[in-house]
Short mmCIF file of C-alpha atoms and ligand atoms in Angstrom, two decimals:
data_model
loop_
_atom_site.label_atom_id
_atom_site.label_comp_id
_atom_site.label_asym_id
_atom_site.label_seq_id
_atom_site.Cartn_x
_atom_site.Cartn_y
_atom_site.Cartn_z
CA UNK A 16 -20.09 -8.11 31.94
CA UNK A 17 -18.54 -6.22 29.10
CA UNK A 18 -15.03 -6.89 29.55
CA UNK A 19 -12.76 -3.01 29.57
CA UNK A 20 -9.76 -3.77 26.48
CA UNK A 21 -7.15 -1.31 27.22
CA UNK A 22 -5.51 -1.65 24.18
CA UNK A 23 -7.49 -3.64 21.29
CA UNK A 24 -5.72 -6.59 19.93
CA UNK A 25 -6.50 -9.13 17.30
CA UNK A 26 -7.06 -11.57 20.83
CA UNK A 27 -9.66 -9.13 22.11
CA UNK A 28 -11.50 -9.13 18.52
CA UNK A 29 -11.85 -12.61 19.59
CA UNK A 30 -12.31 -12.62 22.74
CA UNK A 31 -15.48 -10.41 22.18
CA UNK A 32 -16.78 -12.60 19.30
CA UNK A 33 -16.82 -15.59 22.13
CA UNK A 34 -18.28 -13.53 24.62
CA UNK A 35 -21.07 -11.89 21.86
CA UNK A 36 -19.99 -8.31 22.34
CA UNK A 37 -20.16 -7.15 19.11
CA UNK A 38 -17.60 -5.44 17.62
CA UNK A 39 -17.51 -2.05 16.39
CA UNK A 40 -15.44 -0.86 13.49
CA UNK A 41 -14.73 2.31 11.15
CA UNK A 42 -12.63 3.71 8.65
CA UNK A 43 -10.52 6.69 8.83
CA UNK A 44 -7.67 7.61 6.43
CA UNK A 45 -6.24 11.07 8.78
CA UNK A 46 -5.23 12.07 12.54
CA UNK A 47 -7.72 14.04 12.62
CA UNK A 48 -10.82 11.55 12.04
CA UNK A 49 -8.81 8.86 14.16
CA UNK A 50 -8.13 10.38 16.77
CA UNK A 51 -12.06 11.33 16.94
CA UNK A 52 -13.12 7.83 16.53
CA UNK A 53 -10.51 6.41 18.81
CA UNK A 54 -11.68 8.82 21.79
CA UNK A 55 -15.73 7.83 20.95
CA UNK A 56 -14.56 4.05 21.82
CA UNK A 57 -13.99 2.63 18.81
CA UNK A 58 -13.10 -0.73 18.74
CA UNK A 59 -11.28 -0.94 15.40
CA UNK A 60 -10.41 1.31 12.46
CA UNK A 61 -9.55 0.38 9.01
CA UNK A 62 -7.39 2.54 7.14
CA UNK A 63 -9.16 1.11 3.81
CA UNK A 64 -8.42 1.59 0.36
CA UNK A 65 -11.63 3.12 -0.43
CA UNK A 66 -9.35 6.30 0.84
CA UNK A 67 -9.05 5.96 -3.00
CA UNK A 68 -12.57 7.15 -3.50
CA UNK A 69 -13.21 9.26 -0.62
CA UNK A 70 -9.88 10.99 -0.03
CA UNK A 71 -8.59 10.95 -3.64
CA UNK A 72 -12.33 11.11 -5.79
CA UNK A 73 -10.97 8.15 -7.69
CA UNK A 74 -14.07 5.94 -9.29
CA UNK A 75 -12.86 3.09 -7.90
CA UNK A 76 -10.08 1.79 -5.22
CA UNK A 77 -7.63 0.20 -7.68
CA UNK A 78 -5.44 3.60 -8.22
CA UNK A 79 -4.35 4.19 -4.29
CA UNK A 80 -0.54 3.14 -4.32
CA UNK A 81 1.44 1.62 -1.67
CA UNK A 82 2.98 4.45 -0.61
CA UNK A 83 -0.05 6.69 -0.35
CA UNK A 84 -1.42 3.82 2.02
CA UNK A 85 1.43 3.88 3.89
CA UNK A 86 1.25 7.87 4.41
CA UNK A 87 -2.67 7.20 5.24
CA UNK A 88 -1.81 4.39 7.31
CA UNK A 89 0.83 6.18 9.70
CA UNK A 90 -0.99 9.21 10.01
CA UNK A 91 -4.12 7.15 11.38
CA UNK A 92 -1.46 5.30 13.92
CA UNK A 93 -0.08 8.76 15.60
CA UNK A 94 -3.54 9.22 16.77
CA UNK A 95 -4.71 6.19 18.32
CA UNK A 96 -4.41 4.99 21.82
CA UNK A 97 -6.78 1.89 22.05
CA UNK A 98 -8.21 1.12 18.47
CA UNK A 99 -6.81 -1.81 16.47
CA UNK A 100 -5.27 -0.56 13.20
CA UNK A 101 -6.08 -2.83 10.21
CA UNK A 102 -4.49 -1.85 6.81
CA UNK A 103 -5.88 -2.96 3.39
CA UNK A 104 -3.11 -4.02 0.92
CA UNK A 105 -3.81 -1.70 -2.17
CA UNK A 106 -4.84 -3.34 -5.66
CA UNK A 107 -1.30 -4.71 -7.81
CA UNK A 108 0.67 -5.18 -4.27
CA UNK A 109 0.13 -8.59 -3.37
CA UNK A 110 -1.82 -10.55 -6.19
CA UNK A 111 -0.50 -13.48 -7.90
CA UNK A 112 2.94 -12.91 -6.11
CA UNK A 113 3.68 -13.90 -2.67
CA UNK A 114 7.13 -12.43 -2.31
CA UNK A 115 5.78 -9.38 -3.63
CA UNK A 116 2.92 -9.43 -1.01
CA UNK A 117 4.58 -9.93 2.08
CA UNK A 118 7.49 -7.19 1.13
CA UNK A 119 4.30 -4.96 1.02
CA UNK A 120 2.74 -6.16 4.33
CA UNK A 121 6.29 -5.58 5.60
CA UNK A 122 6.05 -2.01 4.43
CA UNK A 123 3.08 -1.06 6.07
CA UNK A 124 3.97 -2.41 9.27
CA UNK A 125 7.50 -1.45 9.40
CA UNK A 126 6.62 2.33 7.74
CA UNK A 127 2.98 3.26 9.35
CA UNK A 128 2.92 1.20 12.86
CA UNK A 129 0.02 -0.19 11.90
CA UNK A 130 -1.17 -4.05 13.91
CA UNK A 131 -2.40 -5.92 11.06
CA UNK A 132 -3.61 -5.98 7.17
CA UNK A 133 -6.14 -6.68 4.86
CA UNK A 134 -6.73 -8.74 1.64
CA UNK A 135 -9.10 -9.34 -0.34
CA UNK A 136 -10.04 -12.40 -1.89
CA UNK A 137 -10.31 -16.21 -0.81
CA UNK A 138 -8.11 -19.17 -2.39
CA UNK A 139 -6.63 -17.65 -5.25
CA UNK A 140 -4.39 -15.32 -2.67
CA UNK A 141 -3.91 -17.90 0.29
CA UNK A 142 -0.13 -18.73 -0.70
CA UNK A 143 0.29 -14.51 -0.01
CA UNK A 144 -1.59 -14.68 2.78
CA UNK A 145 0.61 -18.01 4.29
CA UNK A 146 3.64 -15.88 3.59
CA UNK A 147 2.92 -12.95 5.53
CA UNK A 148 1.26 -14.56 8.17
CA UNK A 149 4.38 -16.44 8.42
CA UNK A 150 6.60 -13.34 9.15
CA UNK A 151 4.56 -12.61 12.27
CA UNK A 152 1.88 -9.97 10.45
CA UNK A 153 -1.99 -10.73 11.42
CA UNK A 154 -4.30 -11.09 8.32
CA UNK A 155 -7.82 -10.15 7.76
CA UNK A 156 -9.52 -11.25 5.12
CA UNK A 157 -12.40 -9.78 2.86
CA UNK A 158 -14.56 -11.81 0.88
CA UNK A 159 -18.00 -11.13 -0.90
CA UNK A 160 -18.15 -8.09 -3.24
CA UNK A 161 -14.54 -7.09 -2.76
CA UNK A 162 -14.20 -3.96 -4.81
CA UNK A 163 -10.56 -4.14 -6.19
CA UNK A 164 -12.15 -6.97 -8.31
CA UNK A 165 -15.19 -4.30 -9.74
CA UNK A 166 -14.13 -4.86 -13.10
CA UNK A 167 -14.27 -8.46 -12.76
CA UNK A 168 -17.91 -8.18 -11.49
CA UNK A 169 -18.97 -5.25 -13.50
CA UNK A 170 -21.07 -4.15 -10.99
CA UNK A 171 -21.21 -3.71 -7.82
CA UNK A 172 -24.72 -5.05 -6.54
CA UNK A 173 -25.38 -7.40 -3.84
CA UNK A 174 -22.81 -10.80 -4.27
CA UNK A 175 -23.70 -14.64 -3.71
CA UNK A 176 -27.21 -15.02 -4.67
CA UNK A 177 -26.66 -18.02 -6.17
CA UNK A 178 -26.17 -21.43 -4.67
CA UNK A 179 -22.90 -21.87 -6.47
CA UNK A 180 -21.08 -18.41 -5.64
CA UNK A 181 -22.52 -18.98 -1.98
CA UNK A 182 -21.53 -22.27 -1.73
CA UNK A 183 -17.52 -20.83 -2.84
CA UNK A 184 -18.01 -17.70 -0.44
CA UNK A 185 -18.69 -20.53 2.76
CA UNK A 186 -15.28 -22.55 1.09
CA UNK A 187 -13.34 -19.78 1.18
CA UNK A 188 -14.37 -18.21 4.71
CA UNK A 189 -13.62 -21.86 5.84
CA UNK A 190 -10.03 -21.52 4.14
CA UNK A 191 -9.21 -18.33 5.23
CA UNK A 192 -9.50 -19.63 8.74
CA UNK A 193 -7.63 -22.51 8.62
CA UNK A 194 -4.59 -20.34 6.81
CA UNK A 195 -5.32 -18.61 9.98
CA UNK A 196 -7.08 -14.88 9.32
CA UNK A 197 -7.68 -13.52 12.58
CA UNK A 198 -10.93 -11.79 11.17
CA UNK A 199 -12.94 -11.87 8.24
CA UNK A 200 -15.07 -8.84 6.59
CA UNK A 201 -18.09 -10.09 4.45
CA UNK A 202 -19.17 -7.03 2.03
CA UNK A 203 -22.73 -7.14 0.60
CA UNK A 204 -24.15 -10.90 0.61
CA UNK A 205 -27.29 -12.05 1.69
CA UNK A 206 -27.67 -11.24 5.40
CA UNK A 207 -28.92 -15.25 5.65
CA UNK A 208 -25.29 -16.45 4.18
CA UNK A 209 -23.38 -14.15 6.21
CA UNK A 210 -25.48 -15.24 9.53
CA UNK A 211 -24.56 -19.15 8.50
CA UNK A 212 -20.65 -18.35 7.83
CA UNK A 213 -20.02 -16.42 11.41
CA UNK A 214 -22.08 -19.49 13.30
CA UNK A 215 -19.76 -21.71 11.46
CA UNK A 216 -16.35 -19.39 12.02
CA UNK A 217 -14.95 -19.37 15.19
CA UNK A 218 -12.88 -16.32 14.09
CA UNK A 219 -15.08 -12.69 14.08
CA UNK A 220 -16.94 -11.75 10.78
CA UNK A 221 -17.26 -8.50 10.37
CA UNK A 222 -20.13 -6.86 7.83
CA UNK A 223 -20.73 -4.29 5.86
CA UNK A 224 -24.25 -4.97 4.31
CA UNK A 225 -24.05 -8.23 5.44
CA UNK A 226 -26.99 -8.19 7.83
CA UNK A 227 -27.04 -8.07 11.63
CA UNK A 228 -26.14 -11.81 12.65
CA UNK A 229 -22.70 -11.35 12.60
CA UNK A 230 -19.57 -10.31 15.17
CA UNK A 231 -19.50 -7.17 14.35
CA UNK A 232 -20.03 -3.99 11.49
CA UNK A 233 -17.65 -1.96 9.75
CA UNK A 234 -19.11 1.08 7.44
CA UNK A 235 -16.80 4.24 6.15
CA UNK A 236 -16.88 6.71 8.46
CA UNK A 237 -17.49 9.77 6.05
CA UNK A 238 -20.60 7.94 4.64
CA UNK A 239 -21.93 7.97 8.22
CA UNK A 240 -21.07 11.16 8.70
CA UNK A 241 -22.92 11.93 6.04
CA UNK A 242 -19.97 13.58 4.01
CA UNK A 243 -20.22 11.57 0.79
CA UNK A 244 -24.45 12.32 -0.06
CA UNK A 245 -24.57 10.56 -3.42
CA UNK A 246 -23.62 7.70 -1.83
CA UNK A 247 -26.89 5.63 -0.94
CA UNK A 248 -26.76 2.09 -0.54
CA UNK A 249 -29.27 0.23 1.69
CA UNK A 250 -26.94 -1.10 4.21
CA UNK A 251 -26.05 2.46 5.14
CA UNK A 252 -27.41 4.34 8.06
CA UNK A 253 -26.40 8.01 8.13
CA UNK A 254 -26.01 9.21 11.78
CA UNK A 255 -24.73 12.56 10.77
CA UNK A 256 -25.29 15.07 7.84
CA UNK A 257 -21.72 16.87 7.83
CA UNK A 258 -21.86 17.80 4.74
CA UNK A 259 -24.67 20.28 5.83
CA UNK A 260 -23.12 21.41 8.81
CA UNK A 261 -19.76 21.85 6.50
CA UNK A 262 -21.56 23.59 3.44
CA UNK A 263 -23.78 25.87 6.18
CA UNK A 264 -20.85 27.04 7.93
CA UNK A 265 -18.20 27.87 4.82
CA UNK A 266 -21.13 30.03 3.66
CA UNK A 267 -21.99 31.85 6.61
CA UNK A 268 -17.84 32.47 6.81
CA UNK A 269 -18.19 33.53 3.22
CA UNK A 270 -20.73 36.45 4.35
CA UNK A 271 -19.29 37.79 7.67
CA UNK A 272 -15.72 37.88 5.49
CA UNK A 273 -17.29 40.14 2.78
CA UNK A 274 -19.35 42.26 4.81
CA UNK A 275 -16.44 42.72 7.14
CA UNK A 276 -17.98 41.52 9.87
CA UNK A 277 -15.06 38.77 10.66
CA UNK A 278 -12.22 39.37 12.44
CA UNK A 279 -14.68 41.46 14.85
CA UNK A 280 -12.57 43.50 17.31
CA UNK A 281 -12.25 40.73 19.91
CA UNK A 282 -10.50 38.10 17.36
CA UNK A 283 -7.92 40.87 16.36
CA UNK A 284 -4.92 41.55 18.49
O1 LIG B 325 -11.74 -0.02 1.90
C1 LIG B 325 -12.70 -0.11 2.70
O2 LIG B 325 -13.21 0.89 3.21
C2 LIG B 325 -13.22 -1.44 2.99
C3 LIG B 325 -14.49 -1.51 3.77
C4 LIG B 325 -15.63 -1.12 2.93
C5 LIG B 325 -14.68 -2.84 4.39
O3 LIG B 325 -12.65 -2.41 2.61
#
């Protein structure tokens, strides 16, 4: 039976990946948004730094600052009750300086309330990672295309085709266990690659384009929604079209408000 988690910790991420209850996750970046995801069930939200794109209209995710995570971040944690709140570490906070990283980790937890963080990358970050796992802070990591490394791929199609970048990818999932990760995202690899590295994890993989054989799915929550429309890649299923609903409804308020038809009587005191 599905077990009931009150509260969801990094435990019951695992706990579900052992009993194969898949696990359910989202971004949101507001109070609003959270606190609509936390009441459908949710079982984790990610304030991510793709906030940079979607909130901000930035091309890419490496702008968002510490601080404007941390305002994202604490505004997400006033509205939950049950959801686990995972936190990505912005680009320039954490790379190639341990002591830097974990005084940002620090930050977020200390400033937004949030339960854990994100990184992204696989051996080249694992002393930061050992640092702020060491002050008590639970880790995910994020491997595959991980977009605060765009300009470093140039692109950002599908990653680990080849036997040699798939055969690092598996290395580093293995790594980021053993530093001890309590979850791992996998972003747009071959769904046959991701299926082989969460049989071979104990700890949940979570994917986004990754295929359906692993513990669980993240996507952003305003491409479902269908708020962002030019964004169309393949491992995206729309399950709403807001930005209809949105564009439908600010129009018909245009009209009633110039033909004076809005307040009517009854909405005027
Ligand atoms: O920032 C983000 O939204 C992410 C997800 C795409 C996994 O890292």
């Amino acid at each position: 039976m599905k077990k009931q988690f009150k509260k969801v910790t990094t435990h019951s991420l695992a706990e579900m990946k052992a009993n194969g209850e898949k696990i359910s996750m989202l971004t949101a970046y507001d109070f609003s948004m959270a606190k609509l995801l936390d009441g459908a069930g949710i079982d984790a939200i990610l304030v991510g730094d793709s906030a940079s794109n979607v909130m901000a209209g930035h091309e890419t995710t490496l702008p968002i600052t510490l601080d404007q995570m941390i305002y994202h971040a604490s505004s997400v944690v006033r509205a939950i009750d049950r959801a686990l709140v995972i936190v990505d570490l912005p680009f320039g906070s954490y790379q190639g300086n341990s002591s830097e990283a974990l005084r940002s980790a620090i930050r977020i937890m200390k400033e937004s309330g949030a339960h854990s963080v994100k990184l992204e990358g696989g051996k080249e970050i694992q002393e930061s990672i050992v640092r702020i796992l060491s002050a008590g802070v639970p880790v995910m990591g994020h491997l595959g295309l991980t977009p605060q490394s765009i300009y470093k791929f140039g692109t950002y199609t599908v990653r680990a085709t080849e036997e040699e970048e798939a055969q690092k990818l598996m290395e580093d999932a293995m790594l980021l266990q053993e530093t001890g990760c309590f979850a791992l995202v996998l972003e747009k690899v071959p769904a046959a690659l991701a299926k082989k590295i969460a049989e071979s994890l104990s700890i949940p993989v979570i994917g986004i384009g990754a295929g359906p054989d692993v513990d669980g799915q993240v996507l952003v929550s305003h491409d479902l929604l269908g708020i962002t429309k030019e964004f169309n890649p393949r491992f995206l299923r729309r399950y709403a079209d807001l930005s209809t609903i949105v564009s439908e409804a600010t129009e018909n308020y245009i009209k009633d408000v110039k033909s004076n038809s809005f307040p009517s009587e009854n909405e005027s005191y």
